[in-house]
Short mmCIF file of C-alpha atoms in Angstrom, two decimals:
data_model
loop_
_atom_site.label_atom_id
_atom_site.label_comp_id
_atom_site.label_asym_id
_atom_site.label_seq_id
_atom_site.Cartn_x
_atom_site.Cartn_y
_atom_site.Cartn_z
CA MET A 104 -31.76 -0.34 -7.81
CA LEU A 105 -27.78 0.72 -8.24
CA PHE A 106 -26.13 0.72 -11.52
CA THR A 107 -21.87 1.08 -10.54
CA LEU A 108 -19.09 1.46 -13.09
CA SER A 109 -15.92 0.39 -12.30
CA THR A 110 -12.69 2.89 -12.99
CA ALA A 111 -9.11 3.03 -12.71
CA ASN A 112 -7.89 5.65 -11.06
CA ALA A 113 -4.31 7.70 -9.74
CA SER A 114 -3.93 6.50 -6.70
CA GLY A 115 -3.59 2.66 -7.77
CA LEU A 116 -5.18 1.72 -11.35
CA TYR A 117 -4.85 4.98 -13.25
CA LEU A 118 -1.65 3.22 -15.15
CA TYR A 119 1.60 4.65 -14.85
CA GLU A 120 2.69 1.22 -16.19
CA ILE A 121 3.14 1.78 -20.00
CA GLY A 122 6.68 0.46 -21.34
CA THR A 123 8.43 -1.75 -19.24
CA ASP A 124 11.53 0.99 -17.11
CA ASP A 125 8.39 2.63 -15.92
CA ILE A 126 7.02 -0.50 -14.55
CA GLY A 127 10.98 -1.40 -13.45
CA LEU A 128 11.16 2.89 -12.21
CA ALA A 129 7.76 2.75 -10.27
CA SER A 130 7.20 5.66 -13.33
CA ALA A 131 10.43 7.31 -11.67
CA GLY A 132 11.34 9.69 -14.30
CA GLN A 133 8.97 9.06 -16.54
CA ALA A 134 8.68 12.68 -17.88
CA ALA A 135 13.04 13.04 -18.39
CA ARG A 136 14.15 9.54 -19.60
CA ALA A 137 13.27 9.71 -22.93
CA GLN A 138 15.22 6.22 -23.41
CA ASP A 139 12.90 4.85 -25.80
CA ALA A 140 9.93 5.08 -27.56
CA SER A 141 8.09 4.59 -25.16
CA THR A 142 8.69 8.74 -23.99
CA LEU A 143 5.93 9.66 -26.48
CA PHE A 144 3.16 9.03 -24.18
CA THR A 145 4.79 9.84 -21.04
CA ASN A 146 6.55 13.32 -22.41
CA PRO A 147 6.13 13.74 -25.93
CA ALA A 148 9.47 16.22 -26.24
CA GLY A 149 11.88 13.01 -25.52
CA MET A 150 11.48 11.90 -29.08
CA THR A 151 14.01 14.74 -29.70
CA LEU A 152 16.47 12.33 -28.38
CA LEU A 153 16.06 9.03 -30.01
CA PRO A 154 17.70 7.39 -32.86
CA ASP A 155 16.08 8.62 -36.55
CA LYS A 156 13.81 5.92 -36.00
CA MET A 157 13.14 3.70 -33.09
CA LEU A 158 10.65 0.88 -32.13
CA THR A 159 9.17 -0.14 -29.29
CA THR A 160 6.51 -2.64 -28.10
CA GLY A 161 5.87 -4.13 -24.74
CA VAL A 162 2.67 -6.39 -22.86
CA GLN A 163 1.70 -5.87 -19.40
CA ALA A 164 0.20 -7.98 -17.24
CA LEU A 165 -1.66 -7.29 -14.03
CA TYR A 166 -2.75 -9.31 -10.91
CA GLY A 167 -4.77 -7.86 -9.22
CA ASP A 168 -5.91 -9.60 -5.39
CA ALA A 169 -8.97 -6.89 -3.71
CA PRO A 170 -11.19 -8.97 -1.30
CA TYR A 171 -14.52 -6.91 -0.68
CA HIS A 172 -15.85 -8.45 2.36
CA LEU A 173 -19.30 -7.25 3.31
CA ASP A 174 -19.78 -6.77 7.24
CA ARG A 175 -22.31 -7.98 9.53
CA ASP A 176 -24.83 -5.04 9.70
CA ALA A 177 -25.17 -4.61 6.32
CA ARG A 178 -28.91 -4.67 4.31
CA LEU A 179 -27.23 -7.37 1.72
CA SER A 180 -26.70 -11.15 3.29
CA GLY A 181 -25.04 -13.78 2.15
CA LYS A 182 -21.59 -14.58 0.69
CA SER A 183 -18.91 -11.82 0.12
CA PRO A 184 -17.70 -11.33 -3.35
CA GLY A 185 -13.44 -12.14 -2.52
CA ASN A 186 -10.77 -10.96 -4.68
CA VAL A 187 -12.62 -8.94 -7.52
CA ILE A 188 -10.19 -8.21 -9.83
CA GLY A 189 -8.28 -10.93 -10.67
CA TRP A 190 -5.44 -10.79 -13.34
CA PHE A 191 -6.06 -8.27 -16.56
CA PRO A 192 -3.89 -7.90 -19.49
CA GLY A 193 -2.13 -5.19 -21.10
CA GLY A 194 -0.12 -4.02 -24.16
CA SER A 195 1.25 -1.27 -26.32
CA ALA A 196 3.00 -0.43 -29.17
CA PHE A 197 5.33 3.18 -30.13
CA TYR A 198 7.21 4.52 -32.91
CA THR A 199 9.19 7.60 -33.70
CA GLN A 200 11.12 9.04 -36.59
CA ARG A 201 13.10 11.51 -37.53
CA LEU A 202 11.97 14.16 -40.13
CA THR A 203 14.54 16.93 -39.71
CA PRO A 204 17.09 17.62 -37.50
CA ASP A 205 14.87 19.12 -35.28
CA ILE A 206 11.19 17.60 -35.69
CA SER A 207 10.63 14.11 -34.30
CA ALA A 208 7.25 12.31 -35.15
CA GLY A 209 5.80 9.57 -33.79
CA ILE A 210 3.01 7.43 -33.44
CA GLY A 211 1.69 5.52 -30.01
CA PHE A 212 -0.56 3.01 -29.51
CA TYR A 213 -1.66 1.47 -25.71
CA GLY A 214 -4.20 1.03 -22.98
CA ASN A 215 -3.76 2.99 -19.19
CA TYR A 216 -7.74 3.86 -18.18
CA GLY A 217 -9.97 1.40 -17.30
CA LEU A 218 -9.81 -2.10 -15.33
CA GLY A 219 -12.86 -5.59 -14.91
CA LEU A 220 -14.67 -6.12 -11.54
CA HIS A 221 -16.22 -9.43 -11.64
CA PHE A 222 -17.54 -9.81 -7.87
CA GLY A 223 -19.49 -13.81 -9.04
CA ASP A 224 -22.31 -15.23 -7.54
CA TRP A 225 -22.30 -13.38 -4.31
CA ALA A 226 -24.76 -11.92 -1.88
CA GLY A 227 -25.62 -9.08 -4.51
CA LYS A 228 -25.23 -10.31 -8.14
CA ASN A 229 -28.44 -9.09 -9.17
CA VAL A 230 -27.58 -5.29 -8.52
CA LEU A 231 -24.03 -6.04 -9.78
CA LYS A 232 -22.44 -9.46 -10.84
CA ASP A 233 -19.34 -7.80 -13.36
CA SER A 234 -18.22 -3.71 -13.49
CA THR A 235 -16.00 -2.72 -16.06
CA LEU A 236 -14.61 0.61 -17.91
CA LEU A 237 -11.62 0.24 -20.38
CA GLY A 238 -10.04 2.67 -22.22
CA VAL A 239 -7.91 2.36 -25.67
CA THR A 240 -5.84 5.86 -27.27
CA LEU A 241 -3.81 5.94 -30.36
CA MET A 242 -2.17 9.36 -30.03
CA PRO A 243 0.12 11.08 -32.37
CA ALA A 244 2.66 13.08 -31.89
CA LEU A 245 5.11 15.46 -33.05
CA ALA A 246 8.54 17.13 -31.48
CA TRP A 247 10.09 20.40 -31.95
CA ARG A 248 13.68 20.89 -30.62
CA TYR A 249 13.56 24.90 -30.31
CA ASN A 250 18.08 24.74 -30.00
CA ASP A 251 19.71 21.89 -27.94
CA ALA A 252 18.96 22.54 -24.58
CA LEU A 253 15.16 23.22 -25.38
CA SER A 254 12.50 20.63 -27.11
CA LEU A 255 9.31 20.77 -27.30
CA GLY A 256 6.48 18.13 -28.16
CA ALA A 257 3.04 17.21 -28.25
CA GLY A 258 -0.13 14.61 -29.32
CA VAL A 259 -3.61 14.35 -29.33
CA GLY A 260 -5.53 10.95 -28.18
CA ILE A 261 -8.12 9.39 -29.71
CA ASN A 262 -9.85 7.77 -26.89
CA TYR A 263 -12.49 5.05 -27.56
CA GLY A 264 -13.95 3.90 -24.36
CA LEU A 265 -16.30 1.14 -23.41
CA LEU A 266 -18.60 0.22 -20.61
CA LYS A 267 -19.82 -2.32 -19.70
CA ILE A 268 -21.81 -3.97 -17.12
CA LYS A 269 -23.55 -6.89 -15.34
CA ARG A 270 -26.52 -8.07 -13.31
CA ALA A 271 -27.41 -12.10 -12.61
CA ARG A 272 -30.97 -11.15 -13.42
CA GLY A 273 -31.11 -8.96 -17.09
CA ASP A 274 -29.57 -7.97 -20.05
CA ALA A 275 -25.76 -6.66 -20.38
CA LEU A 276 -25.08 -2.87 -19.88
CA SER A 277 -22.70 -2.21 -22.76
CA ASP A 278 -22.43 1.33 -24.44
CA ARG A 279 -18.99 3.14 -26.19
CA ASP A 280 -17.82 5.80 -26.91
CA TRP A 281 -15.32 8.22 -28.23
CA ALA A 282 -13.06 11.34 -26.13
CA LEU A 283 -10.13 12.90 -27.48
CA ASN A 284 -8.02 14.82 -25.14
CA ALA A 285 -4.22 16.58 -25.76
CA ARG A 286 -1.06 16.27 -23.24
CA VAL A 287 2.08 18.87 -24.74
CA GLY A 288 5.35 18.41 -22.78
CA ALA A 289 8.75 20.16 -22.46
CA LEU A 290 11.54 19.13 -21.70
CA TRP A 291 15.53 20.40 -20.87
CA GLN A 292 18.96 19.43 -21.27
CA PHE A 293 19.97 21.28 -19.32
CA SER A 294 23.57 18.92 -19.64
CA LYS A 295 24.41 16.17 -21.03
CA GLN A 296 23.90 14.89 -17.47
CA THR A 297 21.36 16.32 -16.72
CA ARG A 298 17.29 16.88 -18.27
CA ALA A 299 13.88 17.52 -16.56
CA GLY A 300 10.71 17.69 -18.63
CA LEU A 301 7.27 18.30 -17.99
CA THR A 302 3.67 16.91 -19.07
CA TYR A 303 0.47 17.69 -19.25
CA THR A 304 -2.42 16.32 -19.46
CA SER A 305 -6.07 17.39 -20.67
CA ARG A 306 -8.91 15.37 -19.21
CA ALA A 307 -10.59 13.12 -21.58
CA ASN A 308 -14.54 12.91 -21.24
CA TYR A 309 -16.38 9.81 -21.79
CA ASN A 310 -20.69 9.62 -22.82
CA PHE A 311 -22.02 6.31 -22.42
CA ASN A 312 -26.66 5.73 -22.37
CA VAL A 313 -26.96 2.07 -22.80
CA ASN A 314 -30.75 1.47 -21.54
CA GLN A 315 -31.72 -1.49 -19.02
CA THR A 316 -34.42 -3.95 -20.32
CA VAL A 317 -35.74 -4.48 -16.10
CA ARG A 318 -37.24 -8.21 -16.47
CA PRO A 319 -40.36 -8.83 -13.82
CA ASP A 320 -40.25 -11.34 -10.89
CA PRO A 321 -41.11 -15.21 -13.08
CA LEU A 322 -44.13 -15.13 -9.91
CA SER A 323 -45.12 -11.82 -11.77
CA HIS A 324 -47.53 -11.48 -14.69
CA SER A 325 -46.11 -8.32 -14.89
CA SER A 326 -44.43 -6.96 -18.47
CA SER A 327 -41.24 -6.30 -18.97
CA TYR A 328 -39.63 -1.58 -19.62
CA THR A 329 -36.83 -0.14 -20.36
CA LEU A 330 -34.62 2.21 -18.56
CA PRO A 331 -32.54 4.43 -19.68
CA ILE A 332 -29.38 5.16 -18.38
CA SER A 333 -26.07 7.73 -19.17
CA ALA A 334 -23.45 7.43 -17.12
CA SER A 335 -20.60 10.29 -17.21
CA VAL A 336 -16.25 9.61 -16.95
CA ASN A 337 -13.69 11.45 -17.10
CA ALA A 338 -10.29 10.56 -17.20
CA PRO A 339 -8.44 13.46 -15.19
CA GLN A 340 -6.03 16.31 -16.28
CA GLN A 341 -2.34 16.20 -14.22
CA LEU A 342 0.39 17.84 -14.59
CA MET A 343 4.70 15.86 -14.35
CA PHE A 344 7.47 16.96 -12.89
CA SER A 345 10.11 14.96 -14.29
CA VAL A 346 14.47 14.97 -13.44
CA TYR A 347 17.08 12.55 -14.55
CA HIS A 348 20.77 12.70 -13.90
CA GLN A 349 23.24 10.88 -14.28
CA LEU A 350 25.47 10.42 -12.26
CA SER A 351 28.50 8.55 -13.87
CA ASP A 352 29.24 5.99 -16.37
CA ARG A 353 27.27 3.48 -14.65
CA TRP A 354 24.95 5.08 -11.68
CA ALA A 355 21.80 7.31 -12.91
CA ILE A 356 19.26 8.77 -10.51
CA MET A 357 15.11 10.17 -11.63
CA GLY A 358 12.36 11.02 -9.32
CA ASP A 359 8.72 12.07 -9.96
CA ALA A 360 6.39 15.57 -8.64
CA GLY A 361 2.76 15.35 -9.85
CA TRP A 362 -0.28 16.33 -9.42
CA GLN A 363 -4.09 14.68 -10.50
CA ASP A 364 -7.40 17.04 -11.01
CA TRP A 365 -9.62 13.95 -8.73
CA SER A 366 -11.88 16.29 -7.64
CA ASP A 367 -12.52 16.53 -11.05
CA TYR A 368 -13.50 13.52 -11.71
CA SER A 369 -16.50 14.85 -8.97
CA ASN A 370 -18.39 15.66 -12.10
CA SER A 371 -18.82 12.47 -13.46
CA GLU A 372 -22.42 10.37 -13.10
CA ILE A 373 -24.96 8.11 -13.41
CA THR A 374 -28.12 8.79 -14.53
CA VAL A 375 -31.86 6.39 -14.63
CA ALA A 376 -34.42 7.42 -16.37
CA GLY A 377 -33.27 11.47 -15.19
CA ASN A 378 -32.49 10.61 -12.10
CA ARG A 379 -28.83 11.78 -10.96
CA LEU A 380 -28.37 8.61 -8.88
CA ASP A 381 -24.33 8.06 -8.15
CA SER A 382 -22.06 10.63 -8.08
CA ASN A 383 -18.83 10.72 -6.91
CA ASP A 384 -18.39 13.72 -4.70
CA ARG A 385 -16.26 11.81 -2.33
CA LEU A 386 -12.79 12.49 -4.57
CA ARG A 387 -10.01 15.14 -4.14
CA ASP A 388 -6.57 15.45 -6.47
CA THR A 389 -4.22 13.49 -5.93
CA TRP A 390 -0.54 13.75 -5.27
CA HIS A 391 2.15 11.70 -6.83
CA LEU A 392 6.41 11.25 -5.82
CA ALA A 393 9.17 9.37 -6.92
CA LEU A 394 12.18 8.32 -6.65
CA GLY A 395 14.33 5.54 -8.68
CA THR A 396 18.40 4.90 -9.90
CA GLN A 397 19.18 2.97 -13.37
CA PHE A 398 23.00 0.91 -12.75
CA ARG A 399 24.40 0.23 -15.81
CA LEU A 400 26.01 -3.54 -14.76
CA ASN A 401 27.85 -3.92 -18.52
CA ALA A 402 28.26 -3.16 -22.25
CA ASP A 403 24.76 -5.05 -21.87
CA TRP A 404 23.00 -5.37 -18.98
CA THR A 405 21.03 -2.40 -17.10
CA LEU A 406 19.45 -2.62 -14.02
CA ASN A 407 16.66 -0.82 -13.17
CA THR A 408 14.69 -0.22 -10.07
CA GLY A 409 12.45 2.36 -8.00
CA VAL A 410 9.77 3.74 -5.45
CA ALA A 411 5.61 5.68 -6.05
CA PHE A 412 3.90 7.14 -4.15
CA ASP A 413 0.63 8.69 -4.60
CA SER A 414 -2.07 10.03 -2.77
CA SER A 415 -6.33 9.12 -1.74
CA PHE A 416 -7.93 9.98 -4.00
CA TYR A 417 -10.54 9.64 -0.74
CA ARG A 418 -11.43 12.81 1.53
CA SER A 419 -12.02 9.25 3.74
CA GLN A 420 -11.62 5.89 3.80
CA SER A 421 -14.44 5.37 5.63
CA ASP A 422 -16.52 6.45 2.74
CA THR A 423 -15.10 5.04 -0.89
CA SER A 424 -16.68 3.73 -3.84
CA LEU A 425 -17.14 -0.24 -3.49
CA THR A 426 -16.72 -0.04 -7.07
CA MET A 427 -13.02 1.82 -6.88
CA PRO A 428 -10.81 -0.56 -4.67
CA SER A 429 -8.35 2.55 -3.54
CA GLY A 430 -6.39 4.11 -1.72
CA ALA A 431 -3.43 5.72 -0.35
CA ALA A 432 -0.64 3.73 -2.36
CA TRP A 433 2.64 2.46 -2.48
CA ARG A 434 5.41 0.88 -5.26
CA TRP A 435 8.24 -1.29 -5.46
CA GLY A 436 9.57 -1.66 -8.99
CA ALA A 437 12.04 -3.54 -10.36
CA GLY A 438 13.88 -4.49 -13.37
CA ALA A 439 16.23 -5.15 -15.62
CA ARG A 440 16.88 -4.66 -20.52
CA TYR A 441 19.42 -6.02 -21.85
CA GLN A 442 20.86 -5.30 -25.11
CA LEU A 443 20.48 -8.09 -28.17
CA ASP A 444 22.86 -6.06 -30.48
CA PRO A 445 23.37 -2.70 -31.00
CA ASP A 446 20.38 -2.00 -32.20
CA SER A 447 17.88 -4.46 -30.31
CA SER A 448 17.33 -4.41 -26.60
CA VAL A 449 14.45 -6.63 -24.34
CA GLY A 450 13.24 -5.70 -21.35
CA MET A 451 11.41 -7.31 -18.09
CA ALA A 452 9.78 -6.22 -15.19
CA PHE A 453 7.42 -6.33 -11.30
CA GLU A 454 6.04 -3.58 -9.53
CA TYR A 455 4.06 -4.22 -5.66
CA VAL A 456 2.14 -1.85 -5.19
CA HIS A 457 0.58 -1.92 -1.64
CA ILE A 458 -3.33 0.26 -1.59
CA GLU A 459 -4.46 1.18 1.78
CA SER A 460 -7.85 -0.79 3.04
CA SER A 461 -11.08 0.99 2.68
CA SER A 462 -14.79 1.19 3.67
CA VAL A 463 -18.49 1.34 1.88
CA SER A 464 -20.63 3.03 4.27
CA SER A 465 -23.70 2.20 1.84
CA PRO A 466 -26.11 0.51 3.26
CA LEU A 467 -26.50 -2.31 1.59
CA PHE A 468 -23.01 -2.84 0.97
CA LYS A 469 -21.45 -1.75 3.79
CA GLY A 470 -18.02 -3.97 4.11
CA GLY A 471 -14.68 -3.09 2.93
CA TYR A 472 -11.11 -4.31 1.01
CA ASP A 473 -8.76 -5.00 3.76
CA SER A 474 -4.94 -3.51 1.99
CA PRO A 475 -5.88 -4.35 -1.70
CA ALA A 476 -2.59 -5.26 -3.83
CA LEU A 477 -2.05 -4.73 -7.85
CA TYR A 478 1.39 -6.77 -8.75
CA PHE A 479 2.74 -5.94 -12.56
CA PHE A 480 4.94 -7.78 -15.27
CA GLY A 481 6.29 -6.48 -18.52
CA MET A 482 8.17 -7.24 -20.87
CA SER A 483 9.47 -4.62 -23.91
CA TYR A 484 11.09 -4.62 -27.01
CA SER A 485 12.56 -1.73 -29.12
CA ARG A 486 14.58 -1.80 -32.24
CA THR A 487 16.09 1.61 -33.28
CA PHE A 488 16.65 1.60 -37.35
#
């Protein structure tokens, strides 16, 4: 018997795409832009650059095209699952307020960790049919302007996680857990045109425990029995450094360099009846690079575009996990923001993510994902008070 879980990951599904501008810019400049209240997520120190009161809300939709095929020599023979992702919704809301000339506070609610995989009626449906790991975060934060050049910020993430696994035979497994983590940031304002930001996010550790009622074959006279299953899942710590530079009244350029500690995620594991069953010790740390530009078309319209690259967290693309379709990923984004009036604006954006192909070497599920792709769609609304 095998139990697996799905996770979001750095090279594809650990979501940078929270604010609409982040989608259109492929996340470039995320820790340095500080252009709306979603800076609470990307760099809380950026709240000191915002107006006295600001609200930013957003809705996102992710469509994943990740078809899985079984190889001919897999022990499981029969129908392959096809696309295992499909549509996945998301949303966020951020509010920031200046408390004193030098101190700002805010609160954000968002989800950037998790994914549902739907394998359906395939050859392995009695082992795994649906797998979902979902995390949402409530984050209060404070920012302090130390002087005209430096601001510091920090937030506490109150994370709620849900793990759910479903098989064709047997009851659905589910459990919930709470986890805390921290996000700290610094923002340097070198001039009115140039600034840089650095953020650190600590890991969040979820511990799930579920009981699986295992039912025997209908022709058997044996009674059912229960297996205790535990899963330890770590959302990795990360560092992000970003720069933003205003070239002219119309043009701005920006970039990122980031690191995520996915080798620490190798401590994640699933245990059944006290026996370690599945772990992710095939993982390594990842690196992120991004470059983007903004163009102010006129007083009402601002256009965004960007490109980003994330390295694969797998040591080998020929030895990957069935429930983590991932690899090196390229992101291309484009978007626009329209100023409705002096106090409010709307944004819209699209991003395409191309992910490296991967193969699963497990004899039972042997097969692969051929060039998975993700498509992000986002809309946002911002208002100052």
